[in-house]
Amino acid sequence: MATPRSKAGTKGVPRQHRQQQILAAATEEFGTRGYAAASLAAVADRVGVTKTLLHQYFGTKEDLYLACLVPVGDRLLDTIRTAMGGGGATAHTPLRVLQSIFTALEGRREAWFVLYDTSVPAGGAAARRAAEYWSAIDDLAADGTADLLRAAGSGDPLDADALMYVWRDLVATLVRWWIKHPDQSPEAMTRRCARLFAAAALAPGPAGPPEPLG
């Protein structure tokens, strides 16, 4: 959803409100164009302030990206932890996690791409902070998938590792699909995922070697 140009640069606007407007516009700019292509001039123009004021409030482009990244990363980490509970994953946990992600991103869906932006320069503070969030989310995924496999009777660590990779890519794919379909609410998307999971559960288990094709 495009952020309309505001009059944030006019006198009398509280500093905190102006900062929030800048962060909203910057999150959209970074999320839709990526760090490398994002323009601070476009952010300033969208909010109705000068680039000078932008720098005064947030410093460099990397500083502004970090200011957008941290609330996104914190919010997603918190919502995933809450959805997982703490008593071990159950069959309902994956759907709860997805619902929590959709809900946390609603109204600012492009924030997903702020967190998972591969165009951020390697070696800098922004890349390190993003990697910390990726690692923490992967750790949660690893714990959850291992719990699910143990409940199903599998203690194979390679099964757990493989499933963690599958889950991570599945979440990213579903979120990307959802972003491309803005008419889908978090609730509708959760119901869709439930139907997809139910359909996938109809697949037969590993009773023996696969039948030859043809």
mmCIF file of C-alpha atoms in Angstrom:
data_model
loop_
_atom_site.group_PDB
_atom_site.id
_atom_site.type_symbol
_atom_site.label_atom_id
_atom_site.label_comp_id
_atom_site.label_asym_id
_atom_site.label_seq_id
_atom_site.Cartn_x
_atom_site.Cartn_y
_atom_site.Cartn_z
ATOM 1 C CA MET A 1 0.000 0.000 0.000
ATOM 2 C CA ALA A 2 1.543 3.303 -1.061
ATOM 3 C CA THR A 3 2.191 5.861 1.610
ATOM 4 C CA PRO A 4 0.574 9.159 0.593
ATOM 5 C CA ARG A 5 2.703 12.266 0.605
ATOM 6 C CA SER A 6 2.170 14.046 3.898
ATOM 7 C CA LYS A 7 2.895 17.474 5.279
ATOM 8 C CA ALA A 8 5.256 16.135 7.905
ATOM 9 C CA GLY A 9 7.796 18.793 7.050
ATOM 10 C CA THR A 10 5.541 21.669 8.027
ATOM 11 C CA LYS A 11 5.988 23.488 11.305
ATOM 12 C CA GLY A 12 4.065 22.329 14.324
ATOM 13 C CA VAL A 13 4.302 18.593 13.639
ATOM 14 C CA PRO A 14 5.535 16.788 16.785
ATOM 15 C CA ARG A 15 8.977 15.268 16.311
ATOM 16 C CA GLN A 16 7.870 11.786 17.332
ATOM 17 C CA HIS A 17 4.989 11.836 14.843
ATOM 18 C CA ARG A 18 7.312 13.059 12.094
ATOM 19 C CA GLN A 19 9.789 10.291 12.852
ATOM 20 C CA GLN A 20 7.054 7.677 12.611
ATOM 21 C CA GLN A 21 5.990 9.064 9.248
ATOM 22 C CA ILE A 22 9.579 8.855 8.016
ATOM 23 C CA LEU A 23 9.949 5.282 9.255
ATOM 24 C CA ALA A 24 6.697 4.227 7.557
ATOM 25 C CA ALA A 25 7.797 5.759 4.260
ATOM 26 C CA ALA A 26 11.307 4.308 4.559
ATOM 27 C CA THR A 27 9.986 0.833 5.372
ATOM 28 C CA GLU A 28 7.898 0.965 2.210
ATOM 29 C CA GLU A 29 10.834 2.261 0.156
ATOM 30 C CA PHE A 30 13.275 -0.383 1.415
ATOM 31 C CA GLY A 31 10.651 -3.121 1.252
ATOM 32 C CA THR A 32 9.521 -2.432 -2.302
ATOM 33 C CA ARG A 33 12.824 -1.417 -3.910
ATOM 34 C CA GLY A 34 15.455 -3.108 -1.747
ATOM 35 C CA TYR A 35 18.296 -1.456 0.126
ATOM 36 C CA ALA A 36 20.566 -1.027 -2.893
ATOM 37 C CA ALA A 37 17.936 0.717 -5.029
ATOM 38 C CA ALA A 38 16.182 2.630 -2.242
ATOM 39 C CA SER A 39 16.391 6.401 -2.449
ATOM 40 C CA LEU A 40 16.520 8.688 0.555
ATOM 41 C CA ALA A 41 15.309 11.489 -1.698
ATOM 42 C CA ALA A 42 12.197 9.431 -2.471
ATOM 43 C CA VAL A 43 11.590 8.862 1.246
ATOM 44 C CA ALA A 44 11.980 12.569 2.002
ATOM 45 C CA ASP A 45 9.702 13.543 -0.865
ATOM 46 C CA ARG A 46 7.041 11.052 0.194
ATOM 47 C CA VAL A 47 6.985 12.455 3.727
ATOM 48 C CA GLY A 48 7.332 16.071 2.661
ATOM 49 C CA VAL A 49 10.666 16.855 4.337
ATOM 50 C CA THR A 50 14.156 17.574 3.086
ATOM 51 C CA LYS A 51 16.972 15.034 2.856
ATOM 52 C CA THR A 52 18.840 17.219 5.330
ATOM 53 C CA LEU A 53 16.105 16.735 7.905
ATOM 54 C CA LEU A 54 16.102 13.020 7.149
ATOM 55 C CA HIS A 55 19.821 12.844 7.932
ATOM 56 C CA GLN A 56 19.369 14.924 11.064
ATOM 57 C CA TYR A 57 16.789 12.479 12.385
ATOM 58 C CA PHE A 58 18.284 9.153 11.318
ATOM 59 C CA GLY A 59 21.827 9.676 10.047
ATOM 60 C CA THR A 60 23.002 7.621 7.082
ATOM 61 C CA LYS A 61 21.041 5.375 4.767
ATOM 62 C CA GLU A 62 22.255 2.376 6.757
ATOM 63 C CA ASP A 63 21.139 4.021 10.006
ATOM 64 C CA LEU A 64 17.669 4.588 8.561
ATOM 65 C CA TYR A 65 17.491 0.994 7.340
ATOM 66 C CA LEU A 66 18.424 -0.225 10.824
ATOM 67 C CA ALA A 67 15.699 1.961 12.326
ATOM 68 C CA CYS A 68 13.214 0.201 10.023
ATOM 69 C CA LEU A 69 14.695 -3.264 10.486
ATOM 70 C CA VAL A 70 14.725 -3.467 14.283
ATOM 71 C CA PRO A 71 10.975 -3.079 14.917
ATOM 72 C CA VAL A 72 10.227 -5.533 12.105
ATOM 73 C CA GLY A 73 12.693 -8.120 13.387
ATOM 74 C CA ASP A 74 11.609 -7.699 16.997
ATOM 75 C CA ARG A 75 7.929 -7.961 16.119
ATOM 76 C CA LEU A 76 8.341 -11.123 14.052
ATOM 77 C CA LEU A 77 10.564 -12.797 16.643
ATOM 78 C CA ASP A 78 8.118 -11.994 19.436
ATOM 79 C CA THR A 79 5.086 -13.180 17.508
ATOM 80 C CA ILE A 80 6.754 -16.458 16.463
ATOM 81 C CA ARG A 81 7.879 -17.167 20.041
ATOM 82 C CA THR A 82 4.375 -16.481 21.311
ATOM 83 C CA ALA A 83 2.797 -18.708 18.666
ATOM 84 C CA MET A 84 5.172 -21.551 19.508
ATOM 85 C CA GLY A 85 4.288 -21.296 23.184
ATOM 86 C CA GLY A 86 7.147 -23.013 24.969
ATOM 87 C CA GLY A 87 5.804 -26.434 25.721
ATOM 88 C CA GLY A 88 7.013 -28.042 22.501
ATOM 89 C CA ALA A 89 5.540 -27.873 19.026
ATOM 90 C CA THR A 90 2.324 -29.738 18.208
ATOM 91 C CA ALA A 91 0.527 -30.454 14.959
ATOM 92 C CA HIS A 92 -1.241 -27.092 15.290
ATOM 93 C CA THR A 93 1.933 -25.060 15.806
ATOM 94 C CA PRO A 94 2.872 -24.498 12.129
ATOM 95 C CA LEU A 95 -0.510 -22.956 11.345
ATOM 96 C CA ARG A 96 -0.379 -20.799 14.484
ATOM 97 C CA VAL A 97 3.061 -19.535 13.490
ATOM 98 C CA LEU A 98 1.917 -18.652 9.983
ATOM 99 C CA GLN A 99 -1.180 -16.891 11.294
ATOM 100 C CA SER A 100 0.957 -14.879 13.691
ATOM 101 C CA ILE A 101 3.301 -13.825 10.875
ATOM 102 C CA PHE A 102 0.439 -12.756 8.609
ATOM 103 C CA THR A 103 -1.149 -10.805 11.446
ATOM 104 C CA ALA A 104 2.113 -9.108 12.431
ATOM 105 C CA LEU A 105 2.767 -7.998 8.844
ATOM 106 C CA GLU A 106 -0.738 -6.852 7.986
ATOM 107 C CA GLY A 107 -0.793 -3.177 7.058
ATOM 108 C CA ARG A 108 2.932 -3.191 6.311
ATOM 109 C CA ARG A 109 3.488 -6.384 4.334
ATOM 110 C CA GLU A 110 6.572 -5.097 2.524
ATOM 111 C CA ALA A 111 8.363 -5.101 5.884
ATOM 112 C CA TRP A 112 9.055 -8.799 5.230
ATOM 113 C CA PHE A 113 11.455 -7.731 2.475
ATOM 114 C CA VAL A 114 13.157 -5.263 4.801
ATOM 115 C CA LEU A 115 14.109 -8.165 7.039
ATOM 116 C CA TYR A 116 15.093 -10.494 4.191
ATOM 117 C CA ASP A 117 16.952 -8.035 1.955
ATOM 118 C CA THR A 118 20.009 -9.577 0.317
ATOM 119 C CA SER A 119 21.102 -6.265 -1.219
ATOM 120 C CA VAL A 120 22.248 -4.865 2.144
ATOM 121 C CA PRO A 121 26.055 -4.388 1.980
ATOM 122 C CA ALA A 122 27.859 -7.318 3.580
ATOM 123 C CA GLY A 123 30.021 -6.670 6.614
ATOM 124 C CA GLY A 124 28.173 -3.603 7.867
ATOM 125 C CA ALA A 125 26.113 -3.125 10.998
ATOM 126 C CA ALA A 126 22.859 -3.521 9.065
ATOM 127 C CA ALA A 127 23.861 -6.853 7.535
ATOM 128 C CA ARG A 128 25.046 -8.142 10.905
ATOM 129 C CA ARG A 129 21.804 -7.177 12.623
ATOM 130 C CA ALA A 130 19.700 -8.748 9.891
ATOM 131 C CA ALA A 131 21.773 -11.935 10.132
ATOM 132 C CA GLU A 132 21.127 -12.027 13.877
ATOM 133 C CA TYR A 133 17.381 -11.972 13.242
ATOM 134 C CA TRP A 134 17.671 -14.653 10.548
ATOM 135 C CA SER A 135 19.654 -16.855 12.902
ATOM 136 C CA ALA A 136 17.204 -16.396 15.785
ATOM 137 C CA ILE A 137 14.215 -17.204 13.553
ATOM 138 C CA ASP A 138 16.037 -20.238 12.126
ATOM 139 C CA ASP A 139 16.738 -21.447 15.672
ATOM 140 C CA LEU A 140 13.034 -21.274 16.468
ATOM 141 C CA ALA A 141 12.245 -23.141 13.259
ATOM 142 C CA ALA A 142 14.826 -25.800 14.094
ATOM 143 C CA ASP A 143 13.364 -26.324 17.569
ATOM 144 C CA GLY A 144 9.818 -26.513 16.237
ATOM 145 C CA THR A 145 10.524 -28.910 13.386
ATOM 146 C CA ALA A 146 12.601 -31.176 15.651
ATOM 147 C CA ASP A 147 9.702 -31.289 18.136
ATOM 148 C CA LEU A 148 7.269 -32.235 15.366
ATOM 149 C CA LEU A 149 9.501 -35.029 14.133
ATOM 150 C CA ARG A 150 10.050 -36.408 17.643
ATOM 151 C CA ALA A 151 6.285 -36.451 18.148
ATOM 152 C CA ALA A 152 6.012 -38.411 14.904
ATOM 153 C CA GLY A 153 8.621 -40.900 16.095
ATOM 154 C CA SER A 154 11.646 -39.636 14.184
ATOM 155 C CA GLY A 155 14.814 -38.656 16.000
ATOM 156 C CA ASP A 156 16.992 -38.462 12.894
ATOM 157 C CA PRO A 157 18.918 -35.151 13.067
ATOM 158 C CA LEU A 158 19.209 -35.034 9.278
ATOM 159 C CA ASP A 159 15.418 -35.330 8.999
ATOM 160 C CA ALA A 160 15.133 -32.382 11.374
ATOM 161 C CA ASP A 161 17.686 -30.338 9.447
ATOM 162 C CA ALA A 162 15.988 -31.050 6.122
ATOM 163 C CA LEU A 163 12.549 -30.191 7.487
ATOM 164 C CA MET A 164 13.847 -26.913 8.918
ATOM 165 C CA TYR A 165 15.032 -25.884 5.451
ATOM 166 C CA VAL A 166 11.715 -26.944 3.913
ATOM 167 C CA TRP A 167 9.768 -24.983 6.538
ATOM 168 C CA ARG A 168 11.882 -21.855 6.107
ATOM 169 C CA ASP A 169 11.385 -21.852 2.337
ATOM 170 C CA LEU A 170 7.694 -22.680 2.690
ATOM 171 C CA VAL A 171 7.087 -19.706 4.987
ATOM 172 C CA ALA A 172 8.964 -17.355 2.648
ATOM 173 C CA THR A 173 7.031 -18.641 -0.363
ATOM 174 C CA LEU A 174 3.641 -18.310 1.330
ATOM 175 C CA VAL A 175 4.398 -14.787 2.563
ATOM 176 C CA ARG A 176 5.574 -13.734 -0.899
ATOM 177 C CA TRP A 177 2.413 -15.171 -2.470
ATOM 178 C CA TRP A 178 0.297 -13.364 0.112
ATOM 179 C CA ILE A 179 2.035 -10.044 -0.580
ATOM 180 C CA LYS A 180 1.169 -10.437 -4.265
ATOM 181 C CA HIS A 181 -2.494 -10.931 -3.330
ATOM 182 C CA PRO A 182 -3.349 -7.876 -1.187
ATOM 183 C CA ASP A 183 -7.029 -8.802 -1.138
ATOM 184 C CA GLN A 184 -6.221 -11.799 1.077
ATOM 185 C CA SER A 185 -6.618 -10.984 4.771
ATOM 186 C CA PRO A 186 -4.490 -12.731 7.421
ATOM 187 C CA GLU A 187 -7.550 -14.777 8.394
ATOM 188 C CA ALA A 188 -8.261 -15.812 4.790
ATOM 189 C CA MET A 189 -4.625 -16.682 4.245
ATOM 190 C CA THR A 190 -4.557 -18.799 7.401
ATOM 191 C CA ARG A 191 -7.616 -20.734 6.224
ATOM 192 C CA ARG A 192 -5.942 -21.236 2.846
ATOM 193 C CA CYS A 193 -2.822 -22.617 4.525
ATOM 194 C CA ALA A 194 -4.996 -24.975 6.608
ATOM 195 C CA ARG A 195 -6.541 -26.329 3.398
ATOM 196 C CA LEU A 196 -3.120 -26.747 1.793
ATOM 197 C CA PHE A 197 -1.756 -28.541 4.854
ATOM 198 C CA ALA A 198 -4.790 -30.824 4.938
ATOM 199 C CA ALA A 199 -4.312 -31.683 1.268
ATOM 200 C CA ALA A 200 -0.613 -32.360 1.774
ATOM 201 C CA ALA A 201 -1.438 -34.694 4.659
ATOM 202 C CA LEU A 202 -3.201 -36.988 2.203
ATOM 203 C CA ALA A 203 0.174 -37.974 0.754
ATOM 204 C CA PRO A 204 1.144 -41.572 1.715
ATOM 205 C CA GLY A 205 3.925 -42.144 4.205
ATOM 206 C CA PRO A 206 7.177 -43.960 3.456
ATOM 207 C CA ALA A 207 5.732 -47.504 3.502
ATOM 208 C CA GLY A 208 8.350 -48.681 1.036
ATOM 209 C CA PRO A 209 10.434 -47.637 -1.947
ATOM 210 C CA PRO A 210 8.674 -45.402 -4.492
ATOM 211 C CA GLU A 211 7.024 -47.085 -7.426
ATOM 212 C CA PRO A 212 8.873 -46.680 -10.737
ATOM 213 C CA LEU A 213 7.564 -44.011 -13.076
ATOM 214 C CA GLY A 214 6.007 -44.908 -16.422
#
